[in-house]
Amino acid sequence: MLSISPPRLSLTLSFLLGLCTQLSHAHTAAPYLLPEQFDSKNNSVSLQSAITIEKFYSANRNYSTRFFSTTPDGIQQEIKPVANLERFSLLDLAIPQEGTYQIKTANQASSSIDYARIEGRWLRVRTERPATPSQPAMAAATPAQSRPTATSTVTTPEAARPRRFIYADEVPTNTPTAKTDVIQLAETYVTKGAPSTLPKPTGKGLELIPITHPNEVFADGSFEFKMQFDGKPLPKLTLELYRGASEYDEEQTQALGHIDTDDEGHAKIDFKNRTGIYLLFAQYPAASSDAVQQPPARLYNYGLTLQAAP
């Protein structure tokens, strides 16, 4: 039996959108659904949907997907965005019943990535590079064979790194290729009144199964959950945790490290008295660091947005 918690922190979308975030060292693009309130007394709630790279709160780009909510009595319904903008979408969800609403994106591909196997490494294929305004003639006149090859390296302040992509016009004929469909899964929970029982897992694709109710999370406590894929536990899966922060926060650390699931797919987050809104991110299968392994047919990016209340 879930108890009613004290009033939680309530933040509006307009305030969240005005926050200035600090860049983390991670380069992963994570999907998120951000409600204006996690604990509401109103009959509707607004949400923002986007991809973030500057974790967290800063919308980097929009993406194509469908949105669904599950009501406290288990009825699923599709949510049509009220606005699809360049960097994000806005949703407006009616919440007439008391209890917990699950809001999530569809388990469907929103984009795809092409790869080519060059000298033993799978490189992302990009379309023909555009001519730069400063050197249009030079860019257009440079033949493909004289451009940087797939074995070229890009010198950075840290070190020379192997090339991670190749342009389509550089790919030799009969080169092995692969395509990865990218599924962006974003999820959050909103409660009106007392928290209620959550929807059962579908057993399809990548899923986070809350053990702690997502709307009963407090900064002096923890959040327990399980990760599964197609209904089976995901052991040793690494997740990343990010905390939303503005430039005025005394503690501006956003990237709070990694959490690994155990042999049964179970994990727990301790918030160490840090109140705020968090993004928990997982990618499955894990990316190949050396690009030697063939890319998967499907890549799942998962983002859960939740609040650690005072």
Short mmCIF file of C-alpha atoms in Angstrom, two decimals:
data_model
loop_
_atom_site.label_atom_id
_atom_site.label_comp_id
_atom_site.label_asym_id
_atom_site.label_seq_id
_atom_site.Cartn_x
_atom_site.Cartn_y
_atom_site.Cartn_z
CA MET A 1 0.00 0.00 0.00
CA LEU A 2 1.60 3.28 -1.08
CA SER A 3 1.34 6.23 1.24
CA ILE A 4 0.71 9.85 0.30
CA SER A 5 3.94 11.80 0.37
CA PRO A 6 4.47 15.42 1.43
CA PRO A 7 4.10 18.03 -1.33
CA ARG A 8 6.91 17.66 -3.80
CA LEU A 9 8.91 20.23 -5.66
CA SER A 10 6.81 21.76 -8.48
CA LEU A 11 8.60 23.29 -11.47
CA THR A 12 7.07 24.85 -14.57
CA LEU A 13 8.26 24.23 -18.11
CA SER A 14 8.95 27.91 -18.61
CA PHE A 15 11.35 27.87 -15.68
CA LEU A 16 13.03 24.67 -16.81
CA LEU A 17 13.53 25.97 -20.32
CA GLY A 18 15.24 29.05 -18.91
CA LEU A 19 17.83 27.11 -16.97
CA CYS A 20 21.42 27.28 -18.20
CA THR A 21 23.17 23.93 -18.06
CA GLN A 22 26.78 22.90 -17.80
CA LEU A 23 28.20 20.61 -20.51
CA SER A 24 29.15 17.13 -19.41
CA HIS A 25 31.90 15.04 -20.97
CA ALA A 26 29.40 12.46 -22.26
CA HIS A 27 28.53 12.58 -25.95
CA THR A 28 25.50 10.30 -25.91
CA ALA A 29 22.24 11.76 -27.13
CA ALA A 30 19.52 10.86 -24.63
CA PRO A 31 15.74 11.11 -25.07
CA TYR A 32 13.62 12.53 -22.26
CA LEU A 33 10.06 13.44 -21.30
CA LEU A 34 9.90 16.31 -18.84
CA PRO A 35 6.60 17.11 -17.09
CA GLU A 36 5.94 20.53 -15.60
CA GLN A 37 4.94 18.73 -12.40
CA PHE A 38 5.51 15.21 -11.12
CA ASP A 39 2.91 15.64 -8.39
CA SER A 40 -0.14 17.55 -9.59
CA LYS A 41 -3.49 18.76 -8.25
CA ASN A 42 -4.63 19.98 -11.67
CA ASN A 43 -6.68 18.23 -14.33
CA SER A 44 -3.91 18.37 -16.92
CA VAL A 45 -0.15 18.39 -17.14
CA SER A 46 2.20 19.66 -19.88
CA LEU A 47 5.35 17.84 -20.95
CA GLN A 48 8.37 18.53 -23.12
CA SER A 49 9.89 15.84 -25.35
CA ALA A 50 13.38 16.15 -26.85
CA ILE A 51 16.86 14.75 -27.27
CA THR A 52 19.45 16.22 -24.92
CA ILE A 53 23.21 16.21 -25.28
CA GLU A 54 24.02 18.99 -22.82
CA LYS A 55 22.57 16.98 -19.97
CA PHE A 56 20.22 17.96 -18.50
CA TYR A 57 17.25 20.25 -19.30
CA SER A 58 18.68 21.67 -22.53
CA ALA A 59 16.74 20.45 -25.57
CA ASN A 60 19.20 19.75 -28.39
CA ARG A 61 16.87 18.47 -31.12
CA ASN A 62 13.47 16.96 -31.75
CA TYR A 63 12.82 13.47 -33.12
CA SER A 64 9.98 11.53 -34.66
CA THR A 65 7.97 9.28 -32.35
CA ARG A 66 4.49 8.61 -30.92
CA PHE A 67 3.44 9.22 -27.35
CA PHE A 68 1.24 7.14 -25.06
CA SER A 69 -0.10 7.41 -21.53
CA THR A 70 -1.50 4.73 -19.26
CA THR A 71 -4.13 5.88 -16.78
CA PRO A 72 -4.34 4.72 -13.13
CA ASP A 73 -6.96 2.14 -14.13
CA GLY A 74 -4.71 0.69 -16.87
CA ILE A 75 -6.20 2.28 -20.00
CA GLN A 76 -3.61 3.20 -22.64
CA GLN A 77 -4.23 6.14 -24.93
CA GLU A 78 -2.19 7.99 -27.53
CA ILE A 79 -1.21 11.61 -26.88
CA LYS A 80 -1.03 13.96 -29.85
CA PRO A 81 1.55 16.77 -29.45
CA VAL A 82 0.11 20.28 -29.35
CA ALA A 83 3.30 21.55 -31.00
CA ASN A 84 6.21 19.98 -32.89
CA LEU A 85 9.06 22.47 -32.90
CA GLU A 86 12.60 22.21 -34.23
CA ARG A 87 14.20 21.33 -30.91
CA PHE A 88 11.32 19.82 -28.93
CA SER A 89 7.67 18.81 -28.84
CA LEU A 90 5.04 19.92 -26.34
CA LEU A 91 2.34 17.62 -24.99
CA ASP A 92 -0.76 18.34 -22.95
CA LEU A 93 -2.16 15.37 -21.02
CA ALA A 94 -5.54 15.31 -19.28
CA ILE A 95 -5.32 13.69 -15.81
CA PRO A 96 -8.92 13.63 -14.53
CA GLN A 97 -8.46 10.55 -12.30
CA GLU A 98 -6.45 10.38 -9.10
CA GLY A 99 -3.44 8.09 -9.20
CA THR A 100 -0.30 7.59 -11.28
CA TYR A 101 -0.03 8.14 -15.03
CA GLN A 102 2.75 6.55 -17.06
CA ILE A 103 3.84 8.61 -20.07
CA LYS A 104 6.19 7.06 -22.62
CA THR A 105 7.25 7.09 -26.26
CA ALA A 106 6.51 4.29 -28.71
CA ASN A 107 8.76 1.26 -29.06
CA GLN A 108 9.54 2.05 -32.69
CA ALA A 109 12.49 3.21 -34.74
CA SER A 110 12.78 6.99 -35.04
CA SER A 111 15.90 7.04 -37.22
CA SER A 112 18.61 4.82 -38.67
CA ILE A 113 22.40 4.85 -38.94
CA ASP A 114 24.36 3.53 -41.94
CA TYR A 115 27.79 1.94 -41.45
CA ALA A 116 30.62 0.80 -43.72
CA ARG A 117 33.37 -1.65 -42.78
CA ILE A 118 36.69 0.01 -43.59
CA GLU A 119 39.94 -1.81 -42.76
CA GLY A 120 38.28 -3.84 -40.04
CA ARG A 121 36.36 -0.99 -38.39
CA TRP A 122 32.69 -0.05 -38.77
CA LEU A 123 32.47 3.66 -39.54
CA ARG A 124 29.29 5.73 -39.60
CA VAL A 125 28.42 6.86 -43.13
CA ARG A 126 27.56 10.50 -43.59
CA THR A 127 26.12 12.13 -46.69
CA GLU A 128 28.20 14.28 -49.03
CA ARG A 129 29.74 17.16 -47.10
CA PRO A 130 28.45 20.60 -48.16
CA ALA A 131 30.74 23.21 -49.66
CA THR A 132 31.82 25.74 -47.06
CA PRO A 133 30.91 29.39 -47.81
CA SER A 134 34.55 30.43 -47.57
CA GLN A 135 35.89 27.79 -49.97
CA PRO A 136 33.08 26.58 -52.26
CA ALA A 137 35.24 26.05 -55.33
CA MET A 138 37.92 24.12 -53.46
CA ALA A 139 35.40 21.86 -51.73
CA ALA A 140 33.57 21.12 -54.96
CA ALA A 141 36.73 20.52 -56.98
CA THR A 142 38.44 18.18 -54.53
CA PRO A 143 38.15 14.62 -55.91
CA ALA A 144 37.01 11.86 -53.59
CA GLN A 145 40.30 9.99 -53.86
CA SER A 146 42.28 12.98 -52.54
CA ARG A 147 40.07 13.54 -49.51
CA PRO A 148 41.00 12.13 -46.11
CA THR A 149 40.83 8.34 -46.10
CA ALA A 150 39.11 6.16 -43.57
CA THR A 151 42.43 5.61 -41.80
CA SER A 152 42.97 9.33 -41.27
CA THR A 153 43.17 10.59 -37.72
CA VAL A 154 41.89 13.79 -36.22
CA THR A 155 44.28 15.46 -33.84
CA THR A 156 42.64 16.67 -30.63
CA PRO A 157 44.15 18.41 -27.61
CA GLU A 158 44.23 15.00 -25.87
CA ALA A 159 45.51 12.68 -28.58
CA ALA A 160 45.20 11.53 -32.16
CA ARG A 161 41.98 9.52 -32.45
CA PRO A 162 40.93 7.10 -35.21
CA ARG A 163 38.33 8.40 -37.57
CA ARG A 164 34.76 7.54 -36.47
CA PHE A 165 32.87 8.27 -39.70
CA ILE A 166 33.24 8.30 -43.47
CA TYR A 167 31.44 10.28 -46.15
CA ALA A 168 29.21 8.39 -48.56
CA ASP A 169 31.32 9.37 -51.58
CA GLU A 170 34.40 7.87 -49.93
CA VAL A 171 32.98 4.38 -49.48
CA PRO A 172 34.63 1.99 -51.97
CA THR A 173 32.48 -0.24 -54.16
CA ASN A 174 31.57 -3.65 -52.67
CA THR A 175 32.35 -2.48 -49.13
CA PRO A 176 30.41 -4.40 -46.44
CA THR A 177 27.66 -2.20 -45.01
CA ALA A 178 25.16 -2.37 -42.15
CA LYS A 179 22.19 -0.39 -40.90
CA THR A 180 21.06 0.21 -37.32
CA ASP A 181 17.52 1.27 -36.46
CA VAL A 182 17.54 3.62 -33.45
CA ILE A 183 14.67 3.40 -30.94
CA GLN A 184 14.41 6.41 -28.64
CA LEU A 185 12.52 5.37 -25.51
CA ALA A 186 11.60 8.14 -23.07
CA GLU A 187 9.47 7.60 -19.99
CA THR A 188 8.19 9.46 -16.93
CA TYR A 189 5.44 9.25 -14.32
CA VAL A 190 3.01 11.87 -13.01
CA THR A 191 0.76 11.38 -9.98
CA LYS A 192 -2.44 13.20 -9.09
CA GLY A 193 -3.26 12.71 -5.42
CA ALA A 194 -1.94 9.43 -3.99
CA PRO A 195 0.41 7.20 -6.02
CA SER A 196 -1.22 4.10 -7.49
CA THR A 197 -0.15 0.76 -8.94
CA LEU A 198 2.04 1.01 -12.04
CA PRO A 199 1.33 -0.68 -15.40
CA LYS A 200 2.78 -4.14 -15.89
CA PRO A 201 5.83 -4.56 -18.16
CA THR A 202 5.07 -5.43 -21.76
CA GLY A 203 7.93 -7.91 -22.12
CA LYS A 204 8.94 -6.28 -25.40
CA GLY A 205 12.18 -4.40 -26.01
CA LEU A 206 14.17 -2.52 -23.38
CA GLU A 207 12.24 -1.82 -20.17
CA LEU A 208 12.91 -0.37 -16.73
CA ILE A 209 10.78 -1.99 -14.03
CA PRO A 210 10.47 0.29 -10.96
CA ILE A 211 10.68 -1.35 -7.55
CA THR A 212 10.48 2.01 -5.80
CA HIS A 213 7.47 3.97 -7.01
CA PRO A 214 8.91 6.75 -9.27
CA ASN A 215 6.70 9.36 -7.58
CA GLU A 216 7.76 8.22 -4.09
CA VAL A 217 11.45 9.07 -4.48
CA PHE A 218 13.12 11.32 -1.90
CA ALA A 219 16.57 12.88 -1.76
CA ASP A 220 17.42 11.11 1.52
CA GLY A 221 16.37 7.77 0.10
CA SER A 222 16.96 5.64 -2.98
CA PHE A 223 15.35 4.42 -6.19
CA GLU A 224 15.41 0.69 -6.91
CA PHE A 225 14.60 -0.84 -10.28
CA LYS A 226 15.25 -3.71 -12.66
CA MET A 227 16.26 -3.62 -16.32
CA GLN A 228 15.03 -6.22 -18.77
CA PHE A 229 15.02 -6.88 -22.50
CA ASP A 230 12.21 -8.87 -24.13
CA GLY A 231 11.12 -9.92 -20.64
CA LYS A 232 14.53 -11.22 -19.52
CA PRO A 233 16.79 -9.54 -16.90
CA LEU A 234 19.72 -7.50 -18.20
CA PRO A 235 22.78 -8.21 -16.04
CA LYS A 236 25.81 -5.91 -15.97
CA LEU A 237 24.07 -3.14 -17.87
CA THR A 238 25.65 0.26 -17.31
CA LEU A 239 23.36 3.28 -16.83
CA GLU A 240 24.28 6.94 -16.53
CA LEU A 241 22.71 9.37 -14.04
CA TYR A 242 22.44 13.12 -14.63
CA ARG A 243 21.01 15.85 -12.43
CA GLY A 244 19.47 19.03 -13.79
CA ALA A 245 21.37 22.09 -12.63
CA SER A 246 21.35 25.80 -13.36
CA GLU A 247 24.35 28.10 -13.39
CA TYR A 248 23.21 29.44 -10.00
CA ASP A 249 23.30 26.10 -8.21
CA GLU A 250 26.01 25.83 -5.59
CA GLU A 251 26.66 22.26 -6.71
CA GLN A 252 26.74 22.20 -10.49
CA THR A 253 27.87 18.62 -10.95
CA GLN A 254 25.51 17.05 -13.45
CA ALA A 255 27.11 13.74 -14.36
CA LEU A 256 26.79 11.65 -11.20
CA GLY A 257 28.52 8.55 -12.45
CA HIS A 258 27.49 5.09 -13.56
CA ILE A 259 25.16 2.50 -12.09
CA ASP A 260 25.56 -1.15 -13.05
CA THR A 261 22.83 -3.76 -12.75
CA ASP A 262 23.67 -6.97 -10.91
CA ASP A 263 23.34 -10.53 -12.20
CA GLU A 264 19.54 -10.30 -11.90
CA GLY A 265 19.28 -6.93 -13.66
CA HIS A 266 18.67 -5.12 -10.35
CA ALA A 267 20.15 -1.71 -9.44
CA LYS A 268 19.70 1.05 -6.85
CA ILE A 269 20.41 4.79 -6.88
CA ASP A 270 21.23 6.64 -3.66
CA PHE A 271 20.59 10.38 -4.06
CA LYS A 272 22.73 11.44 -1.06
CA ASN A 273 20.36 14.27 -0.09
CA ARG A 274 20.58 15.92 -3.52
CA THR A 275 17.09 17.15 -4.37
CA GLY A 276 16.28 17.81 -8.00
CA ILE A 277 15.17 16.32 -11.29
CA TYR A 278 17.20 13.43 -12.67
CA LEU A 279 17.69 11.73 -16.01
CA LEU A 280 18.59 8.05 -15.88
CA PHE A 281 19.97 6.89 -19.24
CA ALA A 282 20.71 3.46 -20.66
CA GLN A 283 21.84 2.27 -24.08
CA TYR A 284 21.46 -1.30 -25.28
CA PRO A 285 23.41 -2.99 -26.71
CA ALA A 286 26.45 -1.15 -25.40
CA ALA A 287 28.49 0.64 -28.05
CA SER A 288 31.70 -0.98 -29.27
CA SER A 289 34.58 1.21 -28.12
CA ASP A 290 36.92 0.06 -30.91
CA ALA A 291 34.23 -0.11 -33.66
CA VAL A 292 35.37 -3.64 -34.56
CA GLN A 293 32.10 -5.39 -33.74
CA GLN A 294 29.32 -5.23 -36.34
CA PRO A 295 26.67 -2.68 -35.32
CA PRO A 296 23.41 -4.15 -33.97
CA ALA A 297 20.29 -4.22 -36.12
CA ARG A 298 18.50 -2.25 -33.38
CA LEU A 299 19.89 0.22 -30.85
CA TYR A 300 17.83 1.30 -27.84
CA ASN A 301 18.34 4.64 -26.10
CA TYR A 302 16.30 4.84 -22.89
CA GLY A 303 15.72 7.87 -20.66
CA LEU A 304 13.69 7.96 -17.42
CA THR A 305 12.98 11.37 -15.89
CA LEU A 306 12.16 11.41 -12.19
CA GLN A 307 12.33 13.74 -9.21
CA ALA A 308 14.08 13.31 -5.87
CA ALA A 309 11.89 15.38 -3.55
CA PRO A 310 13.08 17.08 -0.31
#
